[in-house]
PDB file of C-alpha atoms in Angstrom:
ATOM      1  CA  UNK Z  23     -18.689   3.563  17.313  1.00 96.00           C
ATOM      2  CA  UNK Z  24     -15.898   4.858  14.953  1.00 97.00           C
ATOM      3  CA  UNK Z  25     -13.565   2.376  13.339  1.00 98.00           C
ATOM      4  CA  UNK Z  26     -10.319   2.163  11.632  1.00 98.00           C
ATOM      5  CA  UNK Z  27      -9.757   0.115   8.421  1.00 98.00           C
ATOM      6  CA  UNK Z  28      -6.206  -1.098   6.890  1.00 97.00           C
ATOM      7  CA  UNK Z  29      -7.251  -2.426   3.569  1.00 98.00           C
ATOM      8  CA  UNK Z  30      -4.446  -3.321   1.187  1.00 97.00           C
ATOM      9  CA  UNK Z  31      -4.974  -4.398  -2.239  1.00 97.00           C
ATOM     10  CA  UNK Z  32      -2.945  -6.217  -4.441  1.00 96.00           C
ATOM     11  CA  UNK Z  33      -2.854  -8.532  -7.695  1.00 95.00           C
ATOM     12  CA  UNK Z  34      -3.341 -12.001  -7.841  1.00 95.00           C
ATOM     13  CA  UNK Z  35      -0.405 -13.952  -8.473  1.00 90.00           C
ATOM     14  CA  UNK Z  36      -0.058 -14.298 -12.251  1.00 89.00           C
ATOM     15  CA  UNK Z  37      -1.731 -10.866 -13.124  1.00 91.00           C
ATOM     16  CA  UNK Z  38       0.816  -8.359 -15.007  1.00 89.00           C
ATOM     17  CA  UNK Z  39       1.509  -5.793 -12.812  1.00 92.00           C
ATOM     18  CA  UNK Z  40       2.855  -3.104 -15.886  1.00 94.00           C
ATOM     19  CA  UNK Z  41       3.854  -0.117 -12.409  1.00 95.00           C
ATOM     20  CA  UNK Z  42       5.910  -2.807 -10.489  1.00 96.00           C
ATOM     21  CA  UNK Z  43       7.819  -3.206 -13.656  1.00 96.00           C
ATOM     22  CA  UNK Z  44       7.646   0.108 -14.801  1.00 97.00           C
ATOM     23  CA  UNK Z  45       9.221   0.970 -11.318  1.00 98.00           C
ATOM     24  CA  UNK Z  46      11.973  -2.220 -11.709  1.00 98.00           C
ATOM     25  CA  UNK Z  47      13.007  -1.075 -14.945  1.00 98.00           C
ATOM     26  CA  UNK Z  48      13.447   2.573 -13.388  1.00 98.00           C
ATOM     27  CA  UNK Z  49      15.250   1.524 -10.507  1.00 98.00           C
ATOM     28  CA  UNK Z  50      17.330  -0.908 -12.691  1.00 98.00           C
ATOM     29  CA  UNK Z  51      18.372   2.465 -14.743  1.00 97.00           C
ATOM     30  CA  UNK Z  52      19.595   3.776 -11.663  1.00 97.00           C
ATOM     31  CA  UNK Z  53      22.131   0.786 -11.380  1.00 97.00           C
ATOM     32  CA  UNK Z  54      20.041  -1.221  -8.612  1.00 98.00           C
ATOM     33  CA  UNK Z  55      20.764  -4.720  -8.963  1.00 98.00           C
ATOM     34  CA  UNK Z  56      16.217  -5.396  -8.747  1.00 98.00           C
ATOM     35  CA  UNK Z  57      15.167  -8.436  -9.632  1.00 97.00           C
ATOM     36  CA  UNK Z  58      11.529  -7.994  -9.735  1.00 95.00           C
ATOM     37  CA  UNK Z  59       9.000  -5.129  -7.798  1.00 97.00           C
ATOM     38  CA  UNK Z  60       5.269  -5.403  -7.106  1.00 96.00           C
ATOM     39  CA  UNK Z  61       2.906  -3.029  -6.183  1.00 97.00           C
ATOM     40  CA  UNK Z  62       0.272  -2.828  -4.227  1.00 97.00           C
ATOM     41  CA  UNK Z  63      -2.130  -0.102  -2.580  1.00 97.00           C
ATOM     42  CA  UNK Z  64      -3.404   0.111   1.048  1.00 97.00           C
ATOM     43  CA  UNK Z  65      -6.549   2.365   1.809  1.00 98.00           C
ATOM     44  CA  UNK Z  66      -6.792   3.444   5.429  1.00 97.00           C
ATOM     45  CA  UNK Z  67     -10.576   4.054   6.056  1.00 98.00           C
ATOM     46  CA  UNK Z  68     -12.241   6.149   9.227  1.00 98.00           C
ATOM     47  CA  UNK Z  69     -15.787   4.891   9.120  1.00 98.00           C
ATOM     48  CA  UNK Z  70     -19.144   4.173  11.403  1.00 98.00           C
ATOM     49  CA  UNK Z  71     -20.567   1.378  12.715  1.00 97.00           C
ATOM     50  CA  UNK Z  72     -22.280   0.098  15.059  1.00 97.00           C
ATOM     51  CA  UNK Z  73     -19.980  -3.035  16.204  1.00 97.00           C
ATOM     52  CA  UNK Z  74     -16.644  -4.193  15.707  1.00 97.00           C
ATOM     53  CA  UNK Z  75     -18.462  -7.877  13.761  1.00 97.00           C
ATOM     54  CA  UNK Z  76     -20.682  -5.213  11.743  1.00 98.00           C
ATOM     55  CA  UNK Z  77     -17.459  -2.715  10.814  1.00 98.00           C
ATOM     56  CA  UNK Z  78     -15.715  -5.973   9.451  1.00 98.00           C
ATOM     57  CA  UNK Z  79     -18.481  -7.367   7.766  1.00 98.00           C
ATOM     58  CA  UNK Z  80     -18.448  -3.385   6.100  1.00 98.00           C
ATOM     59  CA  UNK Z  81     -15.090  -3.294   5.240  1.00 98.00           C
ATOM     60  CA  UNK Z  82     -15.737  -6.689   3.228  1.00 98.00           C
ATOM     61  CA  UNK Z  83     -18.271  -5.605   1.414  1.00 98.00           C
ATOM     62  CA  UNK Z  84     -16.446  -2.378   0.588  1.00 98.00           C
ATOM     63  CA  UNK Z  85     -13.617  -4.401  -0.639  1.00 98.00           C
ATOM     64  CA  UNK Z  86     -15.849  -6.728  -2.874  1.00 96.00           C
ATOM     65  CA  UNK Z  87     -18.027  -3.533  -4.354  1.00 96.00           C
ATOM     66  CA  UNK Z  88     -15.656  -0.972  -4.751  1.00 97.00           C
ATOM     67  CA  UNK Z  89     -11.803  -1.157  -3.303  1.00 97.00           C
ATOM     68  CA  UNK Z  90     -10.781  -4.373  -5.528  1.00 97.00           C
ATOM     69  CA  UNK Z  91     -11.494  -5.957  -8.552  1.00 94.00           C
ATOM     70  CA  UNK Z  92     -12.562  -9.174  -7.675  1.00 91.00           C
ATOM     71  CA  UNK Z  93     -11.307 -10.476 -10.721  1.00 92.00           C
ATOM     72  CA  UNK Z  94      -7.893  -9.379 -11.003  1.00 93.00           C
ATOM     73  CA  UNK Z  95      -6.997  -8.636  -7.200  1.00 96.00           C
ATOM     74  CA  UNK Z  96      -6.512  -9.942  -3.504  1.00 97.00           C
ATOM     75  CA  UNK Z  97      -7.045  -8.174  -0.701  1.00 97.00           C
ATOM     76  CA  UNK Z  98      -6.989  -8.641   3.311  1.00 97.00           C
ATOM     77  CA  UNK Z  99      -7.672  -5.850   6.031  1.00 98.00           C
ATOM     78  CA  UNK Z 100      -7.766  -5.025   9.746  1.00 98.00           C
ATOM     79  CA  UNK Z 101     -10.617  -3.213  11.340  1.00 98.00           C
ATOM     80  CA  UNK Z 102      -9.402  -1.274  14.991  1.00 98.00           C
ATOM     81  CA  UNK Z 103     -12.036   0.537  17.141  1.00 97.00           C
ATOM     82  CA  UNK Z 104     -10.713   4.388  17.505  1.00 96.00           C
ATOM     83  CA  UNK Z 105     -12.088   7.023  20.163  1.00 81.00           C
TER      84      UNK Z 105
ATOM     85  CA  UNK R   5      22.584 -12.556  -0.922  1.00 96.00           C
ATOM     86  CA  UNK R   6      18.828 -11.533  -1.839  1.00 97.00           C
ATOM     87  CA  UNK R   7      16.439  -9.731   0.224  1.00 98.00           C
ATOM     88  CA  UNK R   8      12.869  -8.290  -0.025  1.00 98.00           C
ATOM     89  CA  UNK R   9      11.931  -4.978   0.815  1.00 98.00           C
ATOM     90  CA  UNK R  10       8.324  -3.838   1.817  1.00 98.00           C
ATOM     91  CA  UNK R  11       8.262   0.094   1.453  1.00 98.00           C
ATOM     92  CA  UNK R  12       4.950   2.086   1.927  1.00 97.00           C
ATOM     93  CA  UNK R  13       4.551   4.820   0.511  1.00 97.00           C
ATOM     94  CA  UNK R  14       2.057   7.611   2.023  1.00 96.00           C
ATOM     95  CA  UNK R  15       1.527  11.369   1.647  1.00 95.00           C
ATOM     96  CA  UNK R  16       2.367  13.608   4.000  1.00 95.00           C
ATOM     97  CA  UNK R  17       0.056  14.874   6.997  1.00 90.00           C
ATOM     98  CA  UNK R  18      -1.907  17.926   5.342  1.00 88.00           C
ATOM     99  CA  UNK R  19      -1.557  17.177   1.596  1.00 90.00           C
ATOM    100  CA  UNK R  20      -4.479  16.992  -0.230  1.00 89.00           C
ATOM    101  CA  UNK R  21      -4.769  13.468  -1.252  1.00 92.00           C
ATOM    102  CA  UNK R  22      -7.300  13.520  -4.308  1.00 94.00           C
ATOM    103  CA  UNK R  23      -7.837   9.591  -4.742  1.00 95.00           C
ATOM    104  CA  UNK R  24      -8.627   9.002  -1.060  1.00 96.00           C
ATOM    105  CA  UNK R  25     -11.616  11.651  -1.258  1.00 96.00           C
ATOM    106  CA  UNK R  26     -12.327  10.191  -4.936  1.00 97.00           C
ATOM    107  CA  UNK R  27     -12.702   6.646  -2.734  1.00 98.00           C
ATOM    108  CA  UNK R  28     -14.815   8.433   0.152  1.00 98.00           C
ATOM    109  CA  UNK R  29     -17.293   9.831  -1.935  1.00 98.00           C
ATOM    110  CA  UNK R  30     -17.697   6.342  -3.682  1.00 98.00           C
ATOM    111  CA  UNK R  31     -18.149   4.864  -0.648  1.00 98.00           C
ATOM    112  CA  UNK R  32     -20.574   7.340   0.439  1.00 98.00           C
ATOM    113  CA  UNK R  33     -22.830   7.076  -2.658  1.00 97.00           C
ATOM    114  CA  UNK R  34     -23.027   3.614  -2.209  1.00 97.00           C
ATOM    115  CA  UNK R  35     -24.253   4.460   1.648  1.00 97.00           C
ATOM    116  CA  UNK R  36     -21.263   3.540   3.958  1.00 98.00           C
ATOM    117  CA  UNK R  37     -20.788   6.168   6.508  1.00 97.00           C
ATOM    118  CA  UNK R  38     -17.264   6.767   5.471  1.00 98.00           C
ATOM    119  CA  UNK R  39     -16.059   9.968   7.078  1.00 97.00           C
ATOM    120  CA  UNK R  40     -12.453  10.201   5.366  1.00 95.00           C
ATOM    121  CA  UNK R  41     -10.030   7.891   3.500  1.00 97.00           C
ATOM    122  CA  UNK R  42      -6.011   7.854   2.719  1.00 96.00           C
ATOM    123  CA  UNK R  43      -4.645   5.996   0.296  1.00 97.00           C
ATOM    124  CA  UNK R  44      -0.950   4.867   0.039  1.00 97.00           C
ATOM    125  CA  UNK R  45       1.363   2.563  -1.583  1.00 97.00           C
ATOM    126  CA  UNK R  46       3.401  -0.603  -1.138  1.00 97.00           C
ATOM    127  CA  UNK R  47       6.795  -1.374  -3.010  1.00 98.00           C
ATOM    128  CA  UNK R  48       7.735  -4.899  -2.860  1.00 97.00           C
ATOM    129  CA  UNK R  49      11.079  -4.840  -4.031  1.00 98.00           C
ATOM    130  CA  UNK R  50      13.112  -7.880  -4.524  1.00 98.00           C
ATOM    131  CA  UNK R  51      16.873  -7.172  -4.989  1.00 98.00           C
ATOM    132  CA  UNK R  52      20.548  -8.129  -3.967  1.00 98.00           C
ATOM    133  CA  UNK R  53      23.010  -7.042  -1.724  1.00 97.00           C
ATOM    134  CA  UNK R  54      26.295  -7.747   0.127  1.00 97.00           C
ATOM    135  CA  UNK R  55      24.919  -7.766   3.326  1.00 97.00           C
ATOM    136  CA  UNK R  56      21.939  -6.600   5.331  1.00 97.00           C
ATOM    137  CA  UNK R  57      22.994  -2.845   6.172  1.00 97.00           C
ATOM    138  CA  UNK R  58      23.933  -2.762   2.507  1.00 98.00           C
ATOM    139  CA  UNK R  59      20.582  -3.750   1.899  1.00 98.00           C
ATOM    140  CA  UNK R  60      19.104  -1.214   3.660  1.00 98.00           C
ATOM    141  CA  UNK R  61      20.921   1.771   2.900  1.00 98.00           C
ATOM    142  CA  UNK R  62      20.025   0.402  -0.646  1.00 98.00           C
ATOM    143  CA  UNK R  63      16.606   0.980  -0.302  1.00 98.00           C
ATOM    144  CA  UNK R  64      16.858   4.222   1.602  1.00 98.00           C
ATOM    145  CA  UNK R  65      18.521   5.599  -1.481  1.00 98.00           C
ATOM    146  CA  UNK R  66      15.543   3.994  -3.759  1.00 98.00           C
ATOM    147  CA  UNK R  67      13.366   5.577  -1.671  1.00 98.00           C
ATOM    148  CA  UNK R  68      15.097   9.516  -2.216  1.00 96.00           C
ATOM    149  CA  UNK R  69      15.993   8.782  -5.078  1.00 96.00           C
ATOM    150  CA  UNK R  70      12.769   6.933  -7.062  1.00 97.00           C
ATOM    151  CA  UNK R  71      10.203   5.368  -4.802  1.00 97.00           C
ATOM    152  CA  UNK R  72       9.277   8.666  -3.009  1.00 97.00           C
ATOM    153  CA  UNK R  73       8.683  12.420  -3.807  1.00 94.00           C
ATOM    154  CA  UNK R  74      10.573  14.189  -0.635  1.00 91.00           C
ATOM    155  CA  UNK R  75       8.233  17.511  -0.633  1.00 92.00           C
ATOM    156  CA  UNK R  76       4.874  15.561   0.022  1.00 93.00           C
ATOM    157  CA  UNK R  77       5.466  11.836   1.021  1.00 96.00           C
ATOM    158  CA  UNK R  78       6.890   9.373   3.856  1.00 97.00           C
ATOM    159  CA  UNK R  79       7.910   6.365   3.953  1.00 97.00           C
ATOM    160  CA  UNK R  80       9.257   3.653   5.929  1.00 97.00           C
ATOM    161  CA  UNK R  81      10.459   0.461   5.005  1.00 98.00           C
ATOM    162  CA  UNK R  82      11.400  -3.329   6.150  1.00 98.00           C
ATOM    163  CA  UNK R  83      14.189  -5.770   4.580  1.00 98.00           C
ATOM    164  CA  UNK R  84      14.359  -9.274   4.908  1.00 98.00           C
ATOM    165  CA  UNK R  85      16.762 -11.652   3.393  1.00 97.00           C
ATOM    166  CA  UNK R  86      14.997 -14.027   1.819  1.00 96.00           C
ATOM    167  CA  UNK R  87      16.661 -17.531   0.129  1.00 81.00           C
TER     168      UNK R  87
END
């Protein structure tokens, strides 16, 4: 079975997040009236498995070994069946 | 009044996308059977503005202007006003 997988990553409250305020700085430059931006990254996976409980349990484990830093960031996906 | 914008930020169908096949072939040497990844980016953008379609034409212009390069990315976008 071939799955989809919507993972998006993002810091944990209270991290410094120097692009967000790279990018509010920038925008404020432009004459935006930005308080404050964040940033955040969403990997879209096309994987194998053979359920939709073992794709999930996957995607976790991707998330915890590789996709996010279990120290700094948060992250939450979604897991679809495709054909 | 303040709002919140979510803006993703993904490349274009049929640009090369260097950092999603840097993330595949991590995930395949650690033995997922990952057949392809993508990898995009989320803006959350808190800001003011006058009213809602202000808002959003705001962050249309962000998006041409900063947020986006127009020769190899979409986007799309949701405001809310927030308290």
């Amino acid at each position: 079975m071939r799955f989809k997988a919507r993972v998006e990553v993002s810091l944990k409250p209270g991290h410094s997040d120097p692009e967000g305020e790279t990018t509010a700085r920038a925008l404020r430059e432009l004459n935006y009236p930005v308080k404050n931006v964040g940033v955040s990254k969403v990997y879209t996976v096309f994987f194998e498995a053979s359920s939709k409980t073992e794709a999930e349990e996957m995607v976790d484990e991707m998330c915890r070994r590789l996709l996010a830093n279990p120290t700094k960031d948060d992250y939450k996906f979604e897991v679809e069946e495709i054909e």
